[in-house]
Protein backbone atom coordinates (compact mmCIF):
# COMPACT_ATOMS: atom_id res chain seq x y z
CA UNK A 1 0.00 0.00 0.00
CA UNK A 2 1.22 3.47 -0.87
CA UNK A 3 -0.07 6.59 0.88
CA UNK A 4 1.38 9.51 -1.06
CA UNK A 5 1.69 13.11 0.16
CA UNK A 6 1.28 14.93 -3.15
CA UNK A 7 0.26 14.57 -6.77
CA UNK A 8 3.91 14.53 -7.82
CA UNK A 9 4.61 11.63 -5.48
CA UNK A 10 1.65 9.73 -6.93
CA UNK A 11 2.93 10.39 -10.43
CA UNK A 12 6.43 9.20 -9.47
CA UNK A 13 4.98 5.86 -8.37
CA UNK A 14 2.96 5.62 -11.59
CA UNK A 15 6.16 6.13 -13.58
CA UNK A 16 7.59 3.10 -11.78
CA UNK A 17 4.55 1.03 -12.64
CA UNK A 18 2.98 1.21 -9.19
CA UNK A 19 -0.71 2.00 -9.63
CA UNK A 20 -2.64 -0.36 -7.34
CA UNK A 21 -3.45 0.56 -3.74
CA UNK A 22 -2.07 4.08 -4.19
CA UNK A 23 -3.88 6.70 -2.13
CA UNK A 24 -3.00 10.38 -2.29
CA UNK A 25 -3.69 11.60 1.25
CA UNK A 26 -1.25 14.41 2.07
CA UNK A 27 1.70 14.45 4.44
CA UNK A 28 1.11 13.36 8.04
CA UNK A 29 3.49 16.10 9.22
CA UNK A 30 0.69 18.56 8.45
CA UNK A 31 -1.65 16.47 10.63
CA UNK A 32 0.83 16.72 13.50
CA UNK A 33 1.14 20.47 13.04
CA UNK A 34 -2.65 20.92 13.06
CA UNK A 35 -2.98 18.88 16.25
CA UNK A 36 -0.22 20.81 18.02
CA UNK A 37 -1.23 24.28 16.79
CA UNK A 38 -3.70 24.68 19.64
CA UNK A 39 -0.92 24.14 22.16
CA UNK A 40 1.47 26.76 20.83
CA UNK A 41 2.90 29.01 23.49
CA UNK A 42 4.27 32.51 23.55
CA UNK A 43 8.07 32.41 23.54
CA UNK A 44 9.47 34.55 26.37
CA UNK A 45 12.13 36.14 24.16
CA UNK A 46 9.47 37.24 21.67
CA UNK A 47 7.45 39.43 24.04
CA UNK A 48 6.99 43.09 23.11
CA UNK A 49 7.87 42.56 19.45
CA UNK A 50 4.42 43.31 18.07
CA UNK A 51 5.68 46.37 16.19
CA UNK A 52 8.59 44.44 14.67
CA UNK A 53 8.84 42.20 11.62
CA UNK A 54 10.20 38.88 12.82
CA UNK A 55 12.17 36.61 10.48
CA UNK A 56 12.95 33.04 11.47
CA UNK A 57 16.24 31.73 10.07
CA UNK A 58 17.46 28.14 10.32
CA UNK A 59 20.51 26.78 8.56
CA UNK A 60 22.36 23.53 9.15
CA UNK A 61 23.07 21.63 5.91
CA UNK A 62 26.65 20.64 5.25
CA UNK A 63 26.42 22.23 1.79
CA UNK A 64 26.02 25.61 3.52
CA UNK A 65 29.02 25.37 5.84
CA UNK A 66 31.91 27.77 5.38
CA UNK A 67 31.65 30.29 2.55
CA UNK A 68 27.90 29.89 2.07
CA UNK A 69 27.25 30.49 5.76
CA UNK A 70 29.33 33.67 5.61
CA UNK A 71 27.24 34.85 2.68
CA UNK A 72 24.06 34.28 4.70
CA UNK A 73 25.54 36.29 7.57
CA UNK A 74 26.48 39.15 5.23
CA UNK A 75 22.94 39.14 3.85
CA UNK A 76 21.49 39.36 7.37
CA UNK A 77 23.78 42.27 8.21
CA UNK A 78 22.67 44.15 5.10
CA UNK A 79 18.98 43.47 5.75
CA UNK A 80 19.04 44.73 9.34
CA UNK A 81 21.08 47.79 8.36
CA UNK A 82 18.35 48.75 5.87
CA UNK A 83 15.34 47.70 7.96
CA UNK A 84 15.44 48.90 11.55
CA UNK A 85 12.09 47.23 12.29
CA UNK A 86 13.34 43.73 11.41
CA UNK A 87 14.31 41.17 14.03
CA UNK A 88 15.96 37.85 13.13
CA UNK A 89 15.35 34.83 15.34
CA UNK A 90 18.09 32.22 14.86
CA UNK A 91 18.03 28.89 16.73
CA UNK A 92 21.69 27.90 16.89
CA UNK A 93 22.64 24.46 15.64
CA UNK A 94 24.66 22.39 18.17
CA UNK A 95 27.48 21.96 15.64
CA UNK A 96 30.11 24.63 16.39
CA UNK A 97 30.87 24.96 12.66
CA UNK A 98 27.40 26.45 12.27
CA UNK A 99 26.80 28.17 15.60
CA UNK A 100 30.11 29.95 16.20
CA UNK A 101 29.97 32.23 13.13
CA UNK A 102 26.53 33.49 14.27
CA UNK A 103 27.75 34.01 17.85
CA UNK A 104 30.78 35.90 16.59
CA UNK A 105 28.73 38.27 14.41
CA UNK A 106 25.47 38.73 16.30
CA UNK A 107 25.92 37.93 20.00
CA UNK A 108 25.19 41.49 21.15
CA UNK A 109 23.13 42.69 18.21
CA UNK A 110 19.72 44.04 19.24
CA UNK A 111 18.16 43.02 15.93
CA UNK A 112 19.20 39.37 16.18
CA UNK A 113 17.89 36.90 18.77
CA UNK A 114 20.18 33.90 19.13
CA UNK A 115 18.58 30.88 20.75
CA UNK A 116 19.55 27.37 21.71
CA UNK A 117 17.80 24.64 19.66
CA UNK A 118 14.03 24.71 20.16
CA UNK A 119 11.64 21.88 20.89
CA UNK A 120 8.98 21.30 18.25
CA UNK A 121 6.18 23.30 19.90
CA UNK A 122 8.50 26.25 20.49
CA UNK A 123 9.74 26.18 16.89
CA UNK A 124 6.18 26.16 15.57
CA UNK A 125 5.38 29.06 17.89
CA UNK A 126 8.19 31.12 16.37
CA UNK A 127 7.12 30.13 12.86
CA UNK A 128 3.58 31.31 13.57
CA UNK A 129 4.87 34.61 14.97
CA UNK A 130 7.24 35.26 12.04
CA UNK A 131 6.48 37.31 8.95
CA UNK A 132 8.63 35.04 6.79
CA UNK A 133 11.17 32.24 7.05
CA UNK A 134 14.67 31.68 5.67
CA UNK A 135 15.74 28.06 5.87
CA UNK A 136 17.55 25.13 4.32
CA UNK A 137 15.34 22.70 6.26
CA UNK A 138 13.04 20.37 4.35
CA UNK A 139 10.55 19.94 7.17
CA UNK A 140 9.97 23.66 7.58
CA UNK A 141 9.22 23.93 3.87
CA UNK A 142 6.35 21.51 4.43
CA UNK A 143 5.08 23.12 7.62
CA UNK A 144 5.31 26.86 6.97
CA UNK A 145 2.49 27.04 4.37
CA UNK A 146 0.03 25.88 7.04
CA UNK A 147 0.82 29.12 8.88
CA UNK A 148 0.69 31.11 5.61
CA UNK A 149 4.35 32.06 5.95
CA UNK A 150 6.46 32.62 2.81
CA UNK A 151 9.66 30.59 2.74
CA UNK A 152 12.96 31.61 1.16
CA UNK A 153 15.00 28.46 0.67
CA UNK A 154 18.75 28.79 1.28
CA UNK A 155 19.58 26.17 -1.33
CA UNK A 156 20.01 26.05 -5.10
CA UNK A 157 17.58 23.13 -5.38
CA UNK A 158 14.98 21.42 -3.22
CA UNK A 159 13.32 18.05 -3.06
CA UNK A 160 10.10 19.84 -2.05
CA UNK A 161 9.37 21.08 -5.54
CA UNK A 162 5.65 21.44 -4.74
CA UNK A 163 6.43 24.50 -2.61
CA UNK A 164 8.16 26.20 -5.53
CA UNK A 165 5.47 25.34 -8.05
CA UNK A 166 2.68 26.55 -5.78
CA UNK A 167 4.61 29.82 -5.11
CA UNK A 168 4.61 29.57 -1.32
CA UNK A 169 8.40 29.21 -1.39
CA UNK A 170 11.28 30.57 -3.45
CA UNK A 171 14.83 29.35 -4.04
CA UNK A 172 17.42 32.02 -3.21
CA UNK A 173 20.45 29.85 -2.46
CA UNK A 174 23.15 31.65 -0.53
CA UNK A 175 23.36 34.50 -3.03
CA UNK A 176 23.59 37.69 -0.99
CA UNK A 177 21.70 39.91 -3.43
CA UNK A 178 18.93 37.34 -3.94
CA UNK A 179 18.44 36.95 -0.19
CA UNK A 180 18.45 40.69 0.48
CA UNK A 181 16.18 41.60 -2.43
CA UNK A 182 13.70 38.80 -1.72
CA UNK A 183 13.50 39.65 1.98
CA UNK A 184 13.06 43.35 1.27
CA UNK A 185 10.24 42.59 -1.17
CA UNK A 186 8.40 40.42 1.34
CA UNK A 187 8.88 42.99 4.09
CA UNK A 188 7.90 46.09 2.13
CA UNK A 189 5.60 44.94 -0.67
CA UNK A 190 2.26 43.65 0.62
CA UNK A 191 1.16 42.49 -2.82
CA UNK A 192 4.16 40.20 -3.22
CA UNK A 193 3.79 39.04 0.39
CA UNK A 194 0.09 38.24 -0.02
CA UNK A 195 0.74 36.30 -3.23
CA UNK A 196 3.06 33.93 -1.35
CA UNK A 197 1.24 33.78 1.98
CA UNK A 198 -2.35 33.02 0.96
CA UNK A 199 -1.69 29.67 -0.74
CA UNK A 200 -3.08 26.43 0.75
CA UNK A 201 -0.42 24.03 1.95
CA UNK A 202 0.49 21.82 -1.03
CA UNK A 203 1.50 19.03 1.35
CA UNK A 204 -1.91 18.43 2.85
CA UNK A 205 -4.84 19.74 4.84
CA UNK A 206 -4.36 17.82 8.08
CA UNK A 207 -6.56 14.84 7.20
CA UNK A 208 -3.95 12.36 5.97
CA UNK A 209 -4.01 10.20 9.11
CA UNK A 210 -7.80 10.07 9.08
CA UNK A 211 -7.87 8.85 5.47
CA UNK A 212 -5.13 6.28 6.14
CA UNK A 213 -7.14 4.94 9.07
CA UNK A 214 -10.33 4.80 7.01
CA UNK A 215 -8.63 2.92 4.17
CA UNK A 216 -7.05 0.51 6.64
CA UNK A 217 -10.37 -0.24 8.35
CA UNK A 218 -12.05 -0.65 4.97
CA UNK A 219 -9.40 -3.19 3.95
CA UNK A 220 -9.69 -5.14 7.22
CA UNK A 221 -13.47 -5.36 6.93
CA UNK A 222 -13.20 -6.77 3.42
CA UNK A 223 -10.61 -9.33 4.46
CA UNK A 224 -11.98 -10.77 7.69
PDB file of C-alpha atoms in Angstrom:
ATOM      1  CA  UNK A   1       0.000   0.000   0.000  1.00  0.00           C
ATOM      2  CA  UNK A   2       1.219   3.474  -0.867  1.00  0.00           C
ATOM      3  CA  UNK A   3      -0.067   6.594   0.881  1.00  0.00           C
ATOM      4  CA  UNK A   4       1.380   9.510  -1.058  1.00  0.00           C
ATOM      5  CA  UNK A   5       1.689  13.110   0.161  1.00  0.00           C
ATOM      6  CA  UNK A   6       1.285  14.933  -3.154  1.00  0.00           C
ATOM      7  CA  UNK A   7       0.258  14.566  -6.775  1.00  0.00           C
ATOM      8  CA  UNK A   8       3.915  14.527  -7.820  1.00  0.00           C
ATOM      9  CA  UNK A   9       4.609  11.627  -5.479  1.00  0.00           C
ATOM     10  CA  UNK A  10       1.651   9.731  -6.929  1.00  0.00           C
ATOM     11  CA  UNK A  11       2.934  10.385 -10.434  1.00  0.00           C
ATOM     12  CA  UNK A  12       6.425   9.198  -9.472  1.00  0.00           C
ATOM     13  CA  UNK A  13       4.979   5.857  -8.373  1.00  0.00           C
ATOM     14  CA  UNK A  14       2.964   5.618 -11.585  1.00  0.00           C
ATOM     15  CA  UNK A  15       6.162   6.128 -13.584  1.00  0.00           C
ATOM     16  CA  UNK A  16       7.595   3.105 -11.776  1.00  0.00           C
ATOM     17  CA  UNK A  17       4.550   1.031 -12.645  1.00  0.00           C
ATOM     18  CA  UNK A  18       2.978   1.209  -9.189  1.00  0.00           C
ATOM     19  CA  UNK A  19      -0.708   2.003  -9.630  1.00  0.00           C
ATOM     20  CA  UNK A  20      -2.635  -0.356  -7.337  1.00  0.00           C
ATOM     21  CA  UNK A  21      -3.450   0.560  -3.740  1.00  0.00           C
ATOM     22  CA  UNK A  22      -2.072   4.081  -4.192  1.00  0.00           C
ATOM     23  CA  UNK A  23      -3.885   6.698  -2.132  1.00  0.00           C
ATOM     24  CA  UNK A  24      -3.005  10.382  -2.286  1.00  0.00           C
ATOM     25  CA  UNK A  25      -3.691  11.602   1.247  1.00  0.00           C
ATOM     26  CA  UNK A  26      -1.254  14.415   2.074  1.00  0.00           C
ATOM     27  CA  UNK A  27       1.700  14.451   4.442  1.00  0.00           C
ATOM     28  CA  UNK A  28       1.109  13.361   8.037  1.00  0.00           C
ATOM     29  CA  UNK A  29       3.490  16.097   9.218  1.00  0.00           C
ATOM     30  CA  UNK A  30       0.692  18.563   8.453  1.00  0.00           C
ATOM     31  CA  UNK A  31      -1.653  16.472  10.628  1.00  0.00           C
ATOM     32  CA  UNK A  32       0.830  16.716  13.503  1.00  0.00           C
ATOM     33  CA  UNK A  33       1.142  20.469  13.037  1.00  0.00           C
ATOM     34  CA  UNK A  34      -2.646  20.924  13.062  1.00  0.00           C
ATOM     35  CA  UNK A  35      -2.983  18.881  16.252  1.00  0.00           C
ATOM     36  CA  UNK A  36      -0.223  20.807  18.017  1.00  0.00           C
ATOM     37  CA  UNK A  37      -1.227  24.279  16.786  1.00  0.00           C
ATOM     38  CA  UNK A  38      -3.704  24.681  19.636  1.00  0.00           C
ATOM     39  CA  UNK A  39      -0.921  24.137  22.160  1.00  0.00           C
ATOM     40  CA  UNK A  40       1.471  26.757  20.832  1.00  0.00           C
ATOM     41  CA  UNK A  41       2.895  29.009  23.488  1.00  0.00           C
ATOM     42  CA  UNK A  42       4.269  32.513  23.551  1.00  0.00           C
ATOM     43  CA  UNK A  43       8.069  32.414  23.538  1.00  0.00           C
ATOM     44  CA  UNK A  44       9.473  34.551  26.368  1.00  0.00           C
ATOM     45  CA  UNK A  45      12.130  36.144  24.156  1.00  0.00           C
ATOM     46  CA  UNK A  46       9.471  37.237  21.674  1.00  0.00           C
ATOM     47  CA  UNK A  47       7.454  39.426  24.037  1.00  0.00           C
ATOM     48  CA  UNK A  48       6.990  43.087  23.114  1.00  0.00           C
ATOM     49  CA  UNK A  49       7.871  42.556  19.453  1.00  0.00           C
ATOM     50  CA  UNK A  50       4.418  43.309  18.073  1.00  0.00           C
ATOM     51  CA  UNK A  51       5.681  46.367  16.187  1.00  0.00           C
ATOM     52  CA  UNK A  52       8.593  44.441  14.672  1.00  0.00           C
ATOM     53  CA  UNK A  53       8.841  42.199  11.624  1.00  0.00           C
ATOM     54  CA  UNK A  54      10.198  38.883  12.821  1.00  0.00           C
ATOM     55  CA  UNK A  55      12.166  36.613  10.481  1.00  0.00           C
ATOM     56  CA  UNK A  56      12.953  33.045  11.466  1.00  0.00           C
ATOM     57  CA  UNK A  57      16.244  31.732  10.074  1.00  0.00           C
ATOM     58  CA  UNK A  58      17.457  28.137  10.325  1.00  0.00           C
ATOM     59  CA  UNK A  59      20.513  26.778   8.564  1.00  0.00           C
ATOM     60  CA  UNK A  60      22.356  23.526   9.146  1.00  0.00           C
ATOM     61  CA  UNK A  61      23.066  21.630   5.909  1.00  0.00           C
ATOM     62  CA  UNK A  62      26.653  20.639   5.249  1.00  0.00           C
ATOM     63  CA  UNK A  63      26.425  22.232   1.789  1.00  0.00           C
ATOM     64  CA  UNK A  64      26.020  25.607   3.516  1.00  0.00           C
ATOM     65  CA  UNK A  65      29.021  25.365   5.839  1.00  0.00           C
ATOM     66  CA  UNK A  66      31.906  27.766   5.379  1.00  0.00           C
ATOM     67  CA  UNK A  67      31.649  30.295   2.554  1.00  0.00           C
ATOM     68  CA  UNK A  68      27.898  29.888   2.071  1.00  0.00           C
ATOM     69  CA  UNK A  69      27.246  30.492   5.758  1.00  0.00           C
ATOM     70  CA  UNK A  70      29.328  33.672   5.615  1.00  0.00           C
ATOM     71  CA  UNK A  71      27.237  34.851   2.679  1.00  0.00           C
ATOM     72  CA  UNK A  72      24.055  34.279   4.699  1.00  0.00           C
ATOM     73  CA  UNK A  73      25.544  36.288   7.566  1.00  0.00           C
ATOM     74  CA  UNK A  74      26.483  39.155   5.230  1.00  0.00           C
ATOM     75  CA  UNK A  75      22.942  39.141   3.847  1.00  0.00           C
ATOM     76  CA  UNK A  76      21.488  39.359   7.366  1.00  0.00           C
ATOM     77  CA  UNK A  77      23.777  42.271   8.209  1.00  0.00           C
ATOM     78  CA  UNK A  78      22.670  44.146   5.096  1.00  0.00           C
ATOM     79  CA  UNK A  79      18.981  43.466   5.749  1.00  0.00           C
ATOM     80  CA  UNK A  80      19.043  44.728   9.341  1.00  0.00           C
ATOM     81  CA  UNK A  81      21.079  47.789   8.355  1.00  0.00           C
ATOM     82  CA  UNK A  82      18.354  48.749   5.870  1.00  0.00           C
ATOM     83  CA  UNK A  83      15.336  47.702   7.959  1.00  0.00           C
ATOM     84  CA  UNK A  84      15.436  48.896  11.554  1.00  0.00           C
ATOM     85  CA  UNK A  85      12.090  47.229  12.290  1.00  0.00           C
ATOM     86  CA  UNK A  86      13.340  43.728  11.408  1.00  0.00           C
ATOM     87  CA  UNK A  87      14.310  41.165  14.029  1.00  0.00           C
ATOM     88  CA  UNK A  88      15.956  37.851  13.127  1.00  0.00           C
ATOM     89  CA  UNK A  89      15.345  34.827  15.335  1.00  0.00           C
ATOM     90  CA  UNK A  90      18.087  32.220  14.863  1.00  0.00           C
ATOM     91  CA  UNK A  91      18.025  28.887  16.732  1.00  0.00           C
ATOM     92  CA  UNK A  92      21.685  27.898  16.889  1.00  0.00           C
ATOM     93  CA  UNK A  93      22.640  24.458  15.639  1.00  0.00           C
ATOM     94  CA  UNK A  94      24.665  22.389  18.174  1.00  0.00           C
ATOM     95  CA  UNK A  95      27.483  21.964  15.639  1.00  0.00           C
ATOM     96  CA  UNK A  96      30.109  24.626  16.388  1.00  0.00           C
ATOM     97  CA  UNK A  97      30.871  24.959  12.662  1.00  0.00           C
ATOM     98  CA  UNK A  98      27.402  26.453  12.270  1.00  0.00           C
ATOM     99  CA  UNK A  99      26.797  28.174  15.601  1.00  0.00           C
ATOM    100  CA  UNK A 100      30.113  29.951  16.204  1.00  0.00           C
ATOM    101  CA  UNK A 101      29.974  32.231  13.130  1.00  0.00           C
ATOM    102  CA  UNK A 102      26.533  33.490  14.273  1.00  0.00           C
ATOM    103  CA  UNK A 103      27.752  34.008  17.847  1.00  0.00           C
ATOM    104  CA  UNK A 104      30.782  35.904  16.585  1.00  0.00           C
ATOM    105  CA  UNK A 105      28.732  38.271  14.407  1.00  0.00           C
ATOM    106  CA  UNK A 106      25.467  38.734  16.303  1.00  0.00           C
ATOM    107  CA  UNK A 107      25.919  37.932  20.001  1.00  0.00           C
ATOM    108  CA  UNK A 108      25.189  41.486  21.148  1.00  0.00           C
ATOM    109  CA  UNK A 109      23.126  42.688  18.209  1.00  0.00           C
ATOM    110  CA  UNK A 110      19.720  44.036  19.244  1.00  0.00           C
ATOM    111  CA  UNK A 111      18.165  43.016  15.928  1.00  0.00           C
ATOM    112  CA  UNK A 112      19.201  39.370  16.184  1.00  0.00           C
ATOM    113  CA  UNK A 113      17.894  36.903  18.766  1.00  0.00           C
ATOM    114  CA  UNK A 114      20.182  33.901  19.134  1.00  0.00           C
ATOM    115  CA  UNK A 115      18.582  30.879  20.748  1.00  0.00           C
ATOM    116  CA  UNK A 116      19.554  27.374  21.715  1.00  0.00           C
ATOM    117  CA  UNK A 117      17.802  24.640  19.660  1.00  0.00           C
ATOM    118  CA  UNK A 118      14.030  24.707  20.160  1.00  0.00           C
ATOM    119  CA  UNK A 119      11.638  21.876  20.892  1.00  0.00           C
ATOM    120  CA  UNK A 120       8.978  21.296  18.252  1.00  0.00           C
ATOM    121  CA  UNK A 121       6.185  23.295  19.904  1.00  0.00           C
ATOM    122  CA  UNK A 122       8.502  26.253  20.490  1.00  0.00           C
ATOM    123  CA  UNK A 123       9.740  26.176  16.893  1.00  0.00           C
ATOM    124  CA  UNK A 124       6.182  26.163  15.566  1.00  0.00           C
ATOM    125  CA  UNK A 125       5.382  29.062  17.894  1.00  0.00           C
ATOM    126  CA  UNK A 126       8.188  31.125  16.366  1.00  0.00           C
ATOM    127  CA  UNK A 127       7.117  30.126  12.856  1.00  0.00           C
ATOM    128  CA  UNK A 128       3.585  31.314  13.567  1.00  0.00           C
ATOM    129  CA  UNK A 129       4.867  34.613  14.966  1.00  0.00           C
ATOM    130  CA  UNK A 130       7.236  35.264  12.044  1.00  0.00           C
ATOM    131  CA  UNK A 131       6.481  37.306   8.953  1.00  0.00           C
ATOM    132  CA  UNK A 132       8.625  35.042   6.793  1.00  0.00           C
ATOM    133  CA  UNK A 133      11.174  32.242   7.054  1.00  0.00           C
ATOM    134  CA  UNK A 134      14.666  31.681   5.667  1.00  0.00           C
ATOM    135  CA  UNK A 135      15.745  28.056   5.867  1.00  0.00           C
ATOM    136  CA  UNK A 136      17.551  25.128   4.316  1.00  0.00           C
ATOM    137  CA  UNK A 137      15.341  22.701   6.263  1.00  0.00           C
ATOM    138  CA  UNK A 138      13.043  20.365   4.349  1.00  0.00           C
ATOM    139  CA  UNK A 139      10.551  19.939   7.174  1.00  0.00           C
ATOM    140  CA  UNK A 140       9.971  23.659   7.584  1.00  0.00           C
ATOM    141  CA  UNK A 141       9.218  23.933   3.868  1.00  0.00           C
ATOM    142  CA  UNK A 142       6.346  21.505   4.429  1.00  0.00           C
ATOM    143  CA  UNK A 143       5.081  23.120   7.620  1.00  0.00           C
ATOM    144  CA  UNK A 144       5.309  26.863   6.968  1.00  0.00           C
ATOM    145  CA  UNK A 145       2.486  27.044   4.365  1.00  0.00           C
ATOM    146  CA  UNK A 146       0.026  25.883   7.040  1.00  0.00           C
ATOM    147  CA  UNK A 147       0.822  29.125   8.875  1.00  0.00           C
ATOM    148  CA  UNK A 148       0.688  31.114   5.606  1.00  0.00           C
ATOM    149  CA  UNK A 149       4.345  32.059   5.946  1.00  0.00           C
ATOM    150  CA  UNK A 150       6.458  32.621   2.806  1.00  0.00           C
ATOM    151  CA  UNK A 151       9.662  30.589   2.741  1.00  0.00           C
ATOM    152  CA  UNK A 152      12.961  31.609   1.157  1.00  0.00           C
ATOM    153  CA  UNK A 153      15.005  28.458   0.665  1.00  0.00           C
ATOM    154  CA  UNK A 154      18.751  28.794   1.276  1.00  0.00           C
ATOM    155  CA  UNK A 155      19.578  26.168  -1.334  1.00  0.00           C
ATOM    156  CA  UNK A 156      20.010  26.055  -5.103  1.00  0.00           C
ATOM    157  CA  UNK A 157      17.577  23.133  -5.384  1.00  0.00           C
ATOM    158  CA  UNK A 158      14.984  21.425  -3.217  1.00  0.00           C
ATOM    159  CA  UNK A 159      13.316  18.048  -3.064  1.00  0.00           C
ATOM    160  CA  UNK A 160      10.104  19.842  -2.048  1.00  0.00           C
ATOM    161  CA  UNK A 161       9.370  21.084  -5.538  1.00  0.00           C
ATOM    162  CA  UNK A 162       5.650  21.441  -4.740  1.00  0.00           C
ATOM    163  CA  UNK A 163       6.435  24.498  -2.612  1.00  0.00           C
ATOM    164  CA  UNK A 164       8.160  26.203  -5.528  1.00  0.00           C
ATOM    165  CA  UNK A 165       5.467  25.338  -8.053  1.00  0.00           C
ATOM    166  CA  UNK A 166       2.677  26.555  -5.778  1.00  0.00           C
ATOM    167  CA  UNK A 167       4.614  29.816  -5.106  1.00  0.00           C
ATOM    168  CA  UNK A 168       4.607  29.566  -1.321  1.00  0.00           C
ATOM    169  CA  UNK A 169       8.405  29.208  -1.388  1.00  0.00           C
ATOM    170  CA  UNK A 170      11.282  30.568  -3.451  1.00  0.00           C
ATOM    171  CA  UNK A 171      14.828  29.353  -4.040  1.00  0.00           C
ATOM    172  CA  UNK A 172      17.419  32.015  -3.207  1.00  0.00           C
ATOM    173  CA  UNK A 173      20.448  29.848  -2.464  1.00  0.00           C
ATOM    174  CA  UNK A 174      23.153  31.650  -0.529  1.00  0.00           C
ATOM    175  CA  UNK A 175      23.364  34.500  -3.030  1.00  0.00           C
ATOM    176  CA  UNK A 176      23.593  37.693  -0.986  1.00  0.00           C
ATOM    177  CA  UNK A 177      21.698  39.911  -3.431  1.00  0.00           C
ATOM    178  CA  UNK A 178      18.927  37.340  -3.941  1.00  0.00           C
ATOM    179  CA  UNK A 179      18.444  36.949  -0.192  1.00  0.00           C
ATOM    180  CA  UNK A 180      18.454  40.691   0.481  1.00  0.00           C
ATOM    181  CA  UNK A 181      16.185  41.598  -2.432  1.00  0.00           C
ATOM    182  CA  UNK A 182      13.700  38.801  -1.717  1.00  0.00           C
ATOM    183  CA  UNK A 183      13.495  39.649   1.985  1.00  0.00           C
ATOM    184  CA  UNK A 184      13.063  43.351   1.268  1.00  0.00           C
ATOM    185  CA  UNK A 185      10.242  42.593  -1.171  1.00  0.00           C
ATOM    186  CA  UNK A 186       8.404  40.423   1.343  1.00  0.00           C
ATOM    187  CA  UNK A 187       8.885  42.989   4.089  1.00  0.00           C
ATOM    188  CA  UNK A 188       7.898  46.085   2.134  1.00  0.00           C
ATOM    189  CA  UNK A 189       5.596  44.942  -0.669  1.00  0.00           C
ATOM    190  CA  UNK A 190       2.258  43.653   0.623  1.00  0.00           C
ATOM    191  CA  UNK A 191       1.164  42.490  -2.815  1.00  0.00           C
ATOM    192  CA  UNK A 192       4.157  40.197  -3.222  1.00  0.00           C
ATOM    193  CA  UNK A 193       3.789  39.039   0.390  1.00  0.00           C
ATOM    194  CA  UNK A 194       0.094  38.238  -0.017  1.00  0.00           C
ATOM    195  CA  UNK A 195       0.740  36.302  -3.229  1.00  0.00           C
ATOM    196  CA  UNK A 196       3.056  33.933  -1.345  1.00  0.00           C
ATOM    197  CA  UNK A 197       1.242  33.781   1.980  1.00  0.00           C
ATOM    198  CA  UNK A 198      -2.352  33.019   0.959  1.00  0.00           C
ATOM    199  CA  UNK A 199      -1.687  29.671  -0.737  1.00  0.00           C
ATOM    200  CA  UNK A 200      -3.085  26.430   0.752  1.00  0.00           C
ATOM    201  CA  UNK A 201      -0.422  24.030   1.955  1.00  0.00           C
ATOM    202  CA  UNK A 202       0.485  21.819  -1.030  1.00  0.00           C
ATOM    203  CA  UNK A 203       1.497  19.034   1.347  1.00  0.00           C
ATOM    204  CA  UNK A 204      -1.908  18.426   2.850  1.00  0.00           C
ATOM    205  CA  UNK A 205      -4.840  19.744   4.836  1.00  0.00           C
ATOM    206  CA  UNK A 206      -4.357  17.820   8.076  1.00  0.00           C
ATOM    207  CA  UNK A 207      -6.564  14.839   7.198  1.00  0.00           C
ATOM    208  CA  UNK A 208      -3.946  12.358   5.973  1.00  0.00           C
ATOM    209  CA  UNK A 209      -4.014  10.199   9.112  1.00  0.00           C
ATOM    210  CA  UNK A 210      -7.801  10.068   9.080  1.00  0.00           C
ATOM    211  CA  UNK A 211      -7.872   8.854   5.474  1.00  0.00           C
ATOM    212  CA  UNK A 212      -5.129   6.278   6.138  1.00  0.00           C
ATOM    213  CA  UNK A 213      -7.144   4.943   9.071  1.00  0.00           C
ATOM    214  CA  UNK A 214     -10.334   4.805   7.011  1.00  0.00           C
ATOM    215  CA  UNK A 215      -8.629   2.922   4.174  1.00  0.00           C
ATOM    216  CA  UNK A 216      -7.048   0.506   6.639  1.00  0.00           C
ATOM    217  CA  UNK A 217     -10.373  -0.242   8.352  1.00  0.00           C
ATOM    218  CA  UNK A 218     -12.049  -0.647   4.969  1.00  0.00           C
ATOM    219  CA  UNK A 219      -9.404  -3.187   3.953  1.00  0.00           C
ATOM    220  CA  UNK A 220      -9.686  -5.143   7.217  1.00  0.00           C
ATOM    221  CA  UNK A 221     -13.470  -5.355   6.932  1.00  0.00           C
ATOM    222  CA  UNK A 222     -13.202  -6.770   3.418  1.00  0.00           C
ATOM    223  CA  UNK A 223     -10.606  -9.326   4.458  1.00  0.00           C
ATOM    224  CA  UNK A 224     -11.977 -10.769   7.686  1.00  0.00           C
TER     225      UNK A 224
END
